Coordinates of C-alpha atoms and ligand atoms in Angstrom, one line a residue:
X1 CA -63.1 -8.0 -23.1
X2 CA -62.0 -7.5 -19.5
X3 CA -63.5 -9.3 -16.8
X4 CA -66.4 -6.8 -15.0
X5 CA -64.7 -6.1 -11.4
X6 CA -67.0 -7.9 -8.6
X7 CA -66.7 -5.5 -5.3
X8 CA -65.8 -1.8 -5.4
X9 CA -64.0 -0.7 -2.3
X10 CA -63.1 3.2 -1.6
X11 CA -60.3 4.3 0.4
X12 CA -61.4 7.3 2.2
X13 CA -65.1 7.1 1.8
X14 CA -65.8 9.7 4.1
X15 CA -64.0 12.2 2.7
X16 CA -65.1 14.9 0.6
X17 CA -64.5 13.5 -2.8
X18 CA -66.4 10.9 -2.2
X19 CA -69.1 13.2 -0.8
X20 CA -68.8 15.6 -3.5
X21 CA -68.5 13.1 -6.2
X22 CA -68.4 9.4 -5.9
X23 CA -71.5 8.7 -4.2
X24 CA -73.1 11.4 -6.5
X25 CA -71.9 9.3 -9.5
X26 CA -72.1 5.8 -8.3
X27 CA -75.8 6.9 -7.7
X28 CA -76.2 7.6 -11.4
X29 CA -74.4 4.5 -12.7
X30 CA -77.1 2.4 -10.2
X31 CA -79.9 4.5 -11.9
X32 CA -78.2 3.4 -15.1
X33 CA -78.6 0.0 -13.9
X34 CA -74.4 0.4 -14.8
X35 CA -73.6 -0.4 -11.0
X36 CA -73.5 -4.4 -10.0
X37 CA -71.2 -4.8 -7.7
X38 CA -71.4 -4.2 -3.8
X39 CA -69.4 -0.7 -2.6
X40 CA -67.0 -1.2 0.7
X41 CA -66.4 2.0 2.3
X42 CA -62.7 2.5 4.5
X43 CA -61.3 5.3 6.5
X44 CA -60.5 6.5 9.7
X45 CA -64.2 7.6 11.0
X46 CA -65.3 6.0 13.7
X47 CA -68.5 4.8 11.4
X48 CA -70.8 1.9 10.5
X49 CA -71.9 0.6 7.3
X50 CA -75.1 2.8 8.2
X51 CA -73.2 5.3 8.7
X52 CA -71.6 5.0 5.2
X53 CA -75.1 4.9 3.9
X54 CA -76.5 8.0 5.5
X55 CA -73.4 10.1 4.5
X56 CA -74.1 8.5 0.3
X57 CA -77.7 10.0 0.9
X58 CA -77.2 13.2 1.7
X59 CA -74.1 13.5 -0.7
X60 CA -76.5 12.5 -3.7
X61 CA -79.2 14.9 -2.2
X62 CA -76.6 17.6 -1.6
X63 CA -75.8 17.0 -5.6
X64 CA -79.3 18.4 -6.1
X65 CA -80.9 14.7 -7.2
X66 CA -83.9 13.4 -6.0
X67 CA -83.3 9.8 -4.2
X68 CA -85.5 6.9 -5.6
X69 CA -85.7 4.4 -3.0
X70 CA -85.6 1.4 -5.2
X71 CA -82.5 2.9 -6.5
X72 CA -80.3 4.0 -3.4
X73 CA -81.6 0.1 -2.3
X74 CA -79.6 -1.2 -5.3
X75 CA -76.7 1.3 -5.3
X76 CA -76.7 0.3 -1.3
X77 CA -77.2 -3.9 -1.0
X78 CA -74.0 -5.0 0.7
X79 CA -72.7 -2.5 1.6
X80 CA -70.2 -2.6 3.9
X81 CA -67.5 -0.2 6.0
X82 CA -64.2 -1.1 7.3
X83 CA -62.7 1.7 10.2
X84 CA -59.0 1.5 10.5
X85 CA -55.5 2.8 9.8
X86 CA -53.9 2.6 6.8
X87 CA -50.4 1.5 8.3
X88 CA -51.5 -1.5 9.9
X89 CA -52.2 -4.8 8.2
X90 CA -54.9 -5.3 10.4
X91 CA -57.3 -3.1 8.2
X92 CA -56.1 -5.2 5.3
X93 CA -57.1 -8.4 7.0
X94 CA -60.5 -6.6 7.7
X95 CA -61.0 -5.6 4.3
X96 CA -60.3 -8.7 3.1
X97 CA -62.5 -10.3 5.0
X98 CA -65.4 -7.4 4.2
X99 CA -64.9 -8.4 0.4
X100 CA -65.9 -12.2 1.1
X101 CA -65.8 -14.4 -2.2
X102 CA -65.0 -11.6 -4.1
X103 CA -61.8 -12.2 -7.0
X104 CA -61.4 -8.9 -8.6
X105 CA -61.9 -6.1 -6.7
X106 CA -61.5 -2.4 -7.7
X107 CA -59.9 -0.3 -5.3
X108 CA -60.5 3.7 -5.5
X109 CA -57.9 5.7 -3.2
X110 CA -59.4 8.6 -2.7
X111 CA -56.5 9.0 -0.3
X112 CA -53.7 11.8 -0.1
X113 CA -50.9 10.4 -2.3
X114 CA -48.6 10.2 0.6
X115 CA -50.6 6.9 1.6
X116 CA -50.7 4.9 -2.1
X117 CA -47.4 3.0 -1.4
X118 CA -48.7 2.3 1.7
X119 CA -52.0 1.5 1.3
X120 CA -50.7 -0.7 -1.9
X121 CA -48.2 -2.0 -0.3
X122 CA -50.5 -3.5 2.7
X123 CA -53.2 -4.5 -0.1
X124 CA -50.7 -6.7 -1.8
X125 CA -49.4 -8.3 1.5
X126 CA -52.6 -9.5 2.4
X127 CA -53.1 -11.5 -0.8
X128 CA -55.5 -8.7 -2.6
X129 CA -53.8 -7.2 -6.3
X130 CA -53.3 -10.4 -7.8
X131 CA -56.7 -9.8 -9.9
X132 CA -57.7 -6.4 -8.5
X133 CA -57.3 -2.6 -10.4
X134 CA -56.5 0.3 -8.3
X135 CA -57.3 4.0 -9.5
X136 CA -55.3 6.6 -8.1
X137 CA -56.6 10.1 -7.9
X138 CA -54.0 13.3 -8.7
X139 CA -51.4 14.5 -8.4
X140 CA -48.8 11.6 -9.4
X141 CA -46.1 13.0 -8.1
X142 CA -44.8 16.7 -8.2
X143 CA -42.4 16.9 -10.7
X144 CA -41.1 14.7 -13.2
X145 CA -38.5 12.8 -10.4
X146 CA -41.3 11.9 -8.0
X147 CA -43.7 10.6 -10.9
X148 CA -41.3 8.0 -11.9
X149 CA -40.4 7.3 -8.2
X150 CA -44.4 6.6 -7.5
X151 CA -44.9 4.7 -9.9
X152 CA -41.8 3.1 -9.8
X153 CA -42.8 1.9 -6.0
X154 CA -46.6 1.2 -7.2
X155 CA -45.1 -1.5 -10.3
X156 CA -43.3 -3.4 -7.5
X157 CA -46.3 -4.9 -6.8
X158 CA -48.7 -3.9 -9.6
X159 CA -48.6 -3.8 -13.3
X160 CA -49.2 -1.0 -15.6
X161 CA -52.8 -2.6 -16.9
X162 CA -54.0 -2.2 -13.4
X163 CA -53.5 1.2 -12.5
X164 CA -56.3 3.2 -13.5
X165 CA -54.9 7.1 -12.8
X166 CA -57.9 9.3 -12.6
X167 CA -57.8 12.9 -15.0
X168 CA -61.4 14.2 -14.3
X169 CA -61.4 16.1 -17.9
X170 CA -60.8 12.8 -19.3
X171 CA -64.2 12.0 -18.3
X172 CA -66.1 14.5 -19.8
X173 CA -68.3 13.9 -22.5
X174 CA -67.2 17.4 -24.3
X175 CA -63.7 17.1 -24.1
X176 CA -63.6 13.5 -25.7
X177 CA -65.8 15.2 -28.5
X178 CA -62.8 16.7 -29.7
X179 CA -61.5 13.3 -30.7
X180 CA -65.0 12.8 -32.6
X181 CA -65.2 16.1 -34.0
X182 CA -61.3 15.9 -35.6
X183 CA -61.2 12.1 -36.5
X184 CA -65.3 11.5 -37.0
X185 CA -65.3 14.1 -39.6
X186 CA -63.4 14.6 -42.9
X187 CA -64.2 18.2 -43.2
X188 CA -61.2 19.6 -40.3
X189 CA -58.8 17.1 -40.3
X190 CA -57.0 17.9 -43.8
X191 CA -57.2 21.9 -42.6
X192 CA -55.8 21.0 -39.3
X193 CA -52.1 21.9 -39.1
X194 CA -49.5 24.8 -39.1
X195 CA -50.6 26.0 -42.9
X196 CA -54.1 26.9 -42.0
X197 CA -53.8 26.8 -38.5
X198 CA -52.3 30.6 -36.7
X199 CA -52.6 29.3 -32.9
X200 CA -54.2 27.2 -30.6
X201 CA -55.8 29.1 -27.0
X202 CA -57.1 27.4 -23.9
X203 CA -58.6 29.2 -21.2
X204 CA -59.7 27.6 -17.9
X205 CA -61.3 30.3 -16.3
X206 CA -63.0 29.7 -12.8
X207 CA -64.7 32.8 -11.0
X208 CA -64.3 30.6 -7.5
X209 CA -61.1 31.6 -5.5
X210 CA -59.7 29.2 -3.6
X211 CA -61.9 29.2 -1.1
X212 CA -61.8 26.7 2.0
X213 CA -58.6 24.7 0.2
X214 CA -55.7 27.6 1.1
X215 CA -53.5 25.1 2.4
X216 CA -53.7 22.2 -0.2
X217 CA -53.7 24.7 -3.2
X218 CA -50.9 27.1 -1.7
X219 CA -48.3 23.8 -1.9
X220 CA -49.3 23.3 -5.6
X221 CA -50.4 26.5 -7.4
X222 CA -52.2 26.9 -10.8
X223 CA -49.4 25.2 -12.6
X224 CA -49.8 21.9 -11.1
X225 CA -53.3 21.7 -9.9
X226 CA -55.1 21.8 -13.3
X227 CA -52.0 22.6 -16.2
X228 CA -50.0 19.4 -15.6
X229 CA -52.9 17.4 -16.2
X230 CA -56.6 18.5 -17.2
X231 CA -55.4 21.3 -19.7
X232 CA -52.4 19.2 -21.1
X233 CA -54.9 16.2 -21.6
X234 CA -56.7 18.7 -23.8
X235 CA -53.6 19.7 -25.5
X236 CA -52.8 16.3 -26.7
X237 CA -56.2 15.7 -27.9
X238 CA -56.2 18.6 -30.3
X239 CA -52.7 18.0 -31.3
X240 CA -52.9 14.3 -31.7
X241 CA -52.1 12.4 -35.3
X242 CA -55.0 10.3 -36.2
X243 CA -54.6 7.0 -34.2
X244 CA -54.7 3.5 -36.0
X245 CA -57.6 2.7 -34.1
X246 CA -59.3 3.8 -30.9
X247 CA -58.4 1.4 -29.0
X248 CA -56.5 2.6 -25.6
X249 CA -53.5 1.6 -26.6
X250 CA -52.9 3.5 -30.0
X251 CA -55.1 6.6 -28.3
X252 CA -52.7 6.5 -25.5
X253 CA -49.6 5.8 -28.4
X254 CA -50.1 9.2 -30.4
X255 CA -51.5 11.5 -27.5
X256 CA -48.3 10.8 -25.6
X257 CA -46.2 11.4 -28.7
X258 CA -47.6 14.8 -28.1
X259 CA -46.0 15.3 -25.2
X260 CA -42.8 14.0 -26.1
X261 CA -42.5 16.6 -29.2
X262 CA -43.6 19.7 -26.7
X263 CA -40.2 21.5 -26.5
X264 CA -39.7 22.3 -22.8
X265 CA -41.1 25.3 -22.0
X266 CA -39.4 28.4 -21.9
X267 CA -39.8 30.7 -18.8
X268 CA -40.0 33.8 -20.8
X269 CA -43.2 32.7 -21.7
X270 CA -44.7 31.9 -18.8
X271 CA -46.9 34.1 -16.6
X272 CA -47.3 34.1 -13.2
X273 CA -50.4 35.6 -11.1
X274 CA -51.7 35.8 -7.9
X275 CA -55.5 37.9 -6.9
X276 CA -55.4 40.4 -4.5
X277 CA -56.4 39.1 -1.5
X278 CA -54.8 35.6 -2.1
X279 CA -51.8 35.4 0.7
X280 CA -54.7 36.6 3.8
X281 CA -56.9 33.2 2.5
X282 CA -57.0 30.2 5.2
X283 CA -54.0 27.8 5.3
X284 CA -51.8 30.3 3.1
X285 CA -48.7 30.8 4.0
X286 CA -47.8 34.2 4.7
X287 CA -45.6 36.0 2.3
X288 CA -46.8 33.0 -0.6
X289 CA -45.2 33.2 -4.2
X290 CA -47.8 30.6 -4.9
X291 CA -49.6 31.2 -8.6
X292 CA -53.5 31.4 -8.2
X293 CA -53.1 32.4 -12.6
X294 CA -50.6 31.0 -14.8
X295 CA -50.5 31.8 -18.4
X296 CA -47.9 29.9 -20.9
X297 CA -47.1 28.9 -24.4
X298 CA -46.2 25.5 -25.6
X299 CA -44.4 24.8 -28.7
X300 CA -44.7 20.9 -30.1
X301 CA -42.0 20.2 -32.7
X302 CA -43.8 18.8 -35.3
X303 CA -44.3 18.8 -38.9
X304 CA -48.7 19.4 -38.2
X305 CA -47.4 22.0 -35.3
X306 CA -44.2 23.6 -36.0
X307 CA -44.9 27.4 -35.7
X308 CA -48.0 27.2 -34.5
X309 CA -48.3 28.0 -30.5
X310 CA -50.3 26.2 -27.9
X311 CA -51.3 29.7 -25.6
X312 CA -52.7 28.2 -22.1
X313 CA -54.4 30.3 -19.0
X314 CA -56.0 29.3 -16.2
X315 CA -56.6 31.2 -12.6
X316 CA -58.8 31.7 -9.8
X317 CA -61.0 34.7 -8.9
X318 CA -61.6 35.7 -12.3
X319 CA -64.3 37.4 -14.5
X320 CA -65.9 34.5 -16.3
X321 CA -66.1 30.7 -15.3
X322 CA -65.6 28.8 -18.4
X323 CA -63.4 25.9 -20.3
X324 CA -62.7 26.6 -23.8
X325 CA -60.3 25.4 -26.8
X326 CA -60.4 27.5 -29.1
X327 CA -58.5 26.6 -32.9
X328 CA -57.8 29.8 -34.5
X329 CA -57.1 29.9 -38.8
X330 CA -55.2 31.8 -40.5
X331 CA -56.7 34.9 -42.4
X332 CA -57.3 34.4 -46.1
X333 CA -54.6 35.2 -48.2
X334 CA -56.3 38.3 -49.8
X335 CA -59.2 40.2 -48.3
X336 CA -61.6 40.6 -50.7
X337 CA -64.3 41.9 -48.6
X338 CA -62.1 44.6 -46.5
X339 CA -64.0 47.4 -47.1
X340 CA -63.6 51.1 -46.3
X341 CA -65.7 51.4 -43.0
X342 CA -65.5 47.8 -41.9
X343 CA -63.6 46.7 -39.6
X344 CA -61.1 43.7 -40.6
X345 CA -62.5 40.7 -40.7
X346 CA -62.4 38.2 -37.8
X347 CA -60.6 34.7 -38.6
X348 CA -62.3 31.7 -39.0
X349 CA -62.4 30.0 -35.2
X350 CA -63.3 26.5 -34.3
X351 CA -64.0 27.1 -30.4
X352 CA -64.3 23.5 -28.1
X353 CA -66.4 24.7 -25.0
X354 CA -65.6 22.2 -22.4
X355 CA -67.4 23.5 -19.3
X356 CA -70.8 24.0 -18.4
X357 CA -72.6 25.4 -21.6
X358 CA -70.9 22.2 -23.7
X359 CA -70.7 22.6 -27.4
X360 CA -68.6 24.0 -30.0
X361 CA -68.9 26.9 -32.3
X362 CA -67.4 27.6 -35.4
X363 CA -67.0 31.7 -36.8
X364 CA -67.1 32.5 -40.2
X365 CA -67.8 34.9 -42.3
X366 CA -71.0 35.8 -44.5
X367 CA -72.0 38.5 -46.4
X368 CA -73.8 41.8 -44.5
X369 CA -76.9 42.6 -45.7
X370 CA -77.4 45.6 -47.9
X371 CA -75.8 47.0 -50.6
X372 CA -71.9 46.2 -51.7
X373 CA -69.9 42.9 -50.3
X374 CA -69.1 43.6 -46.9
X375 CA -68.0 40.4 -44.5
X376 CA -69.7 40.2 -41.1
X377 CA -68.7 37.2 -38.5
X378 CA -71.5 34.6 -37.6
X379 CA -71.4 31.7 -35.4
X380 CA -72.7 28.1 -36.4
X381 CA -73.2 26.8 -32.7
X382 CA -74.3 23.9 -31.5
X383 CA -75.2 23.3 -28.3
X384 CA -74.4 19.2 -26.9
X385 CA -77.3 19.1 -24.5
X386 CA -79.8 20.8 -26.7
X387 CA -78.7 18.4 -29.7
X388 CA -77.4 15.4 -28.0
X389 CA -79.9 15.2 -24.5
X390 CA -77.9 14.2 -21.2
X391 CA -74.7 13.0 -20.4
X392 CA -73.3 11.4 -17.9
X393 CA -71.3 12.9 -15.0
X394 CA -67.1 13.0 -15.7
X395 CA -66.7 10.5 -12.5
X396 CA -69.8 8.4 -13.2
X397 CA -68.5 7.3 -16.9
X398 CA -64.7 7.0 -15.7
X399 CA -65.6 5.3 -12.3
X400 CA -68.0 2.8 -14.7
X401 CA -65.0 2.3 -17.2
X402 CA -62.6 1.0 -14.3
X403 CA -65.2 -1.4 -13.2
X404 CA -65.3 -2.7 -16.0
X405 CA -61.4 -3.1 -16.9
X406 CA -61.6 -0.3 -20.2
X407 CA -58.6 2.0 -19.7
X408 CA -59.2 4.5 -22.8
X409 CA -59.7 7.6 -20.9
X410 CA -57.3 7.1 -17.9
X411 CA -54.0 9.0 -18.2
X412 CA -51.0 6.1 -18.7
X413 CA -47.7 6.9 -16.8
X414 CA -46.0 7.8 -20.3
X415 CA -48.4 10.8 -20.4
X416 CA -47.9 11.2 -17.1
X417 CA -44.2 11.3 -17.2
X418 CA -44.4 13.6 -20.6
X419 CA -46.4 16.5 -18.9
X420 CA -44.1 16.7 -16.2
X421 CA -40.9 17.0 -18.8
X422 CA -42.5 19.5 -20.7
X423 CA -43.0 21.8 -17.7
X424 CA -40.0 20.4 -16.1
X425 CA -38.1 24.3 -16.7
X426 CA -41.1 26.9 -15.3
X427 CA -41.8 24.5 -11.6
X428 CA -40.7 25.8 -8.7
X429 CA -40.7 29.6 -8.4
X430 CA -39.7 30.9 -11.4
X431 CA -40.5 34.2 -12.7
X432 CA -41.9 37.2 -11.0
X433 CA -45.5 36.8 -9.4
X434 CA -48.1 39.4 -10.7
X435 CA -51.1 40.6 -8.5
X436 CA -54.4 40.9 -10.3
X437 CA -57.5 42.4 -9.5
X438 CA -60.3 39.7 -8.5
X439 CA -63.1 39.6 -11.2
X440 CA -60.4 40.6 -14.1
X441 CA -58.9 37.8 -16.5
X442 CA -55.4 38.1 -14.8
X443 CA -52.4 40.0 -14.1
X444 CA -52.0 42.4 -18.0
X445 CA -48.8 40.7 -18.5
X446 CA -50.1 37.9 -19.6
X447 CA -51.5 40.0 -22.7
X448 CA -48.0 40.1 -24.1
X449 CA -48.0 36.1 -24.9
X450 CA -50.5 36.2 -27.3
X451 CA -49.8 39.9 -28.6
X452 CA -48.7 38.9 -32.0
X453 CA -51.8 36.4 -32.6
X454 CA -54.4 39.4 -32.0
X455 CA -54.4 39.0 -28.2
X456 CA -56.4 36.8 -26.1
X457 CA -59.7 35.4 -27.7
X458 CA -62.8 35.9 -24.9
X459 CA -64.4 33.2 -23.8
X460 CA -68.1 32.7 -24.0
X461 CA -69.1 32.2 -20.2
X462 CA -71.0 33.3 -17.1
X463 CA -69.4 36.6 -15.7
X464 CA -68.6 36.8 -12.4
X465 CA -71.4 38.9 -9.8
Ligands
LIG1 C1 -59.5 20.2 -10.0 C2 -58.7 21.2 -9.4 O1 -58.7 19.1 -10.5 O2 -60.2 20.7 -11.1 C3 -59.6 22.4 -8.9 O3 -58.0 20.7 -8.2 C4 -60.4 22.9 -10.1 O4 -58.8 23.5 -8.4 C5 -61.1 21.8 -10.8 O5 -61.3 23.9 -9.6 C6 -61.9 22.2 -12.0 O6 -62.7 21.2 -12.5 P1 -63.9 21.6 -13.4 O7 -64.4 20.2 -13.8 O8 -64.9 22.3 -12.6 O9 -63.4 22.4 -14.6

């Protein structure tokens, strides 16, 4: 068992991650009676350790939680802020000096990538990554080159085990359900594969456009914002073989054979969209080919998955919000039930919601009341907060997990390295950009992927006003 870290210090701590989610999160683990360690807050502000503490307040308020008093006093003892610039060694010294007797500290850069070499860099002069783990927050890198080239530079003074590289989807409690539900259960896993199995769709809908972020999101784009990474993760975890145990390692061993099998992807079958609207936002650059939509299909050459297509969409400014997998079966060899004034019978569906109304569903069919055998599609739902009570907050469990040294559900540089291959042929501008209307599900061409598999499957979620 890894040894619990003893000081937790954030790199930008008055930014609005940490705002939005860290101090939202750390609040939780404290309530949890999960959070032990002192926090150490560093950035530019001009701020003081009350300072720091007035900013966690009203971030935990602002996340709609009521502060207990005994336990923002916990979440809060020693805590400290450091004010300086990440270039000069003098900051180091500082935070060195704010961490007192501590041996293994965890370090969170919440920092724009640009500044992890450095910040690393300046860390490990000053005597600090001998025992310490440092998570880095997306993206790692841009394309397959600068991945390697980060971590590359990050390895010269760290190792492997003490990088903890932060995927958010990782951390939710629905999405690691699909490992439960596929290797907890005998009943899917013999049906799960290329002769039951027509196609796999995930849709990562969001309703929000892009809001106050124009000039961060207009340099990445749908592709690499949330495909590369969150909706890949999920890829891997439905496609995965059954690992030896679940141990990081041989979870990290099969998902990343995943990505090693996806073919690269061809740009005939990738979609690109952008809402009306989209190049007049904030920060955009005028004239932008950026994709606020993308839609694609993987194929992983495998024995489970040859034939059967991965279909992936995600955009901004759409009708619905909502994450979903949804595993779609084959029809039955002969239709029994297809009777004159029925319509066909919907396949059987095994649909992962990952988002906000967590659960899964499986369709089938039963029989329709009345006279004759007629086939009419139910759902068998279940609903994870209804049936399973509370879970904890995506950055609260991972943020707990790097404290205390268990590396499971943090993406490893293989993974990273594979997701960047596989979508290696469709960066850059590739492909026409089609407008869509805000409030649709994105530009019609997108239709034509999934054309021969029936079209796109809805997903279940909160339609847009
Ligand atoms: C982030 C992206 O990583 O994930 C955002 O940068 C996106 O653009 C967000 O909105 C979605 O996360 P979630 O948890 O709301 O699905």
């Amino acid at each position: 068992m890894s040894k619990h870290s003893d000081v937790l210090v954030v790199f930008g701590a008055s930014g609005d991650l940490a705002r939005k989610m860290t101090f939202p999160s750390l609040y939780r683990l404290a309530k949890r009676n999960m959070l032990k360690v002192p926090i150490v807050g560093v950035s530019f502000s001009d701020w003081t350790a009350a300072d720091l503490k007035a900013y966690a307040r009203k971030s935990i308020r602002e996340a709609g939680v009521r502060v207990e008093a005994e336990v923002f006093a916990r979440m809060t003892r020693g805590m400290k802020f450091v004010k300086g610039d990440y270039s000069k060694l003098e900051t180091f010294e500082r935070v060195k000096a704010s961490i007192g007797k501590a041996k293994r500290p965890l370090f969170y850069l919440e920092i724009p990538p640009s500044l992890f070499q450095t910040v690393v860099f300046n860390l490990s002069k000053v005597g600090l990554t001998d025992d310490a783990r440092v998570i880095i927050e997306k993206p790692f890198g841009h394309d397959l080159a600068s991945a390697r080239a980060l971590n590359v530079a990050l390895l010269k003074v760290l190792r492997e085990d003490q990088l903890y590289r932060i995927d958010h989807y990782l951390g939710k409690e629905p999405v690691q359900d699909i490992l439960v539900w596929r290797f907890g259960n005998t009943m899917f896993e013999p049906v799960w594969n290329r002769r039951y199995i027509s196609n796999v769709q995930i849709t990562m809908s969001e309703t929000v456009d892009v809001a106050d972020r124009g000039s961060f999101y207009d340099a990445v784009g749908a592709l690499k914002d949330v495909v590369q990474n969150h909706m890949m993760q999920v890829v891997a975890l439905l496609a995965m073989e059954p690992p030896v145990t679940a141990a990081a390692k041989c979870l990290h061993d099969e998902q990343n054979k995943v990505f090693n099998s996806m073919r690269p992807i061809d740009p005939k079958s990738y979609v690109r969209g952008q809402y009306d609207g989209y190049t007049k936002v904030d920060g955009v650059a005028k004239g932008s080919r950026t994709e606020s939509y993308c839609a694609l299909r993987i194929d992983i050459d495998s024995w489970r998955w040859e034939g059967v297509p991965f279909f992936l969409r995600t955009g901004k400014a759409l009708a619905t919000k909502a994450t979903e997998a949804i595993v779609e079966f084959r029809s039955p060899p002969k239709q029994l039930f297809d009777h004159a004034g029925c319509a066909a019978p919907e396949t059987n569906r095994v649909r992962f919601r990952l988002g906000g109304d967590a659960g899964v569903s499986i369709d089938v069919q039963a029989k329709k009341p009345g006279d004759g055998m007629h086939s009419e599609p139910v759902s068998l739902n279940v609903d994870f907060a209804q049936a399973l009570g509370d879970s904890p907050l995506p950055y609260e469990r991972l943020l707990g997990d790097a404290l205390a040294g268990e590396s499971t559900l943090f993406a490893s540089e293989q993974a990273v390295e594979g997701t960047w291959s596989a979508i290696d042929p469709i960066l850059g501008d590739v492909g026409p950009i089609r407008k869509y209307a805000r409030g649709s599900m994105g530009p019609k061409e997108a239709g034509k992927l999934t054309a021969d598999y029936g079209g796109w499957v809805d997903p279940i979620g909160v339609t847009a006003k």
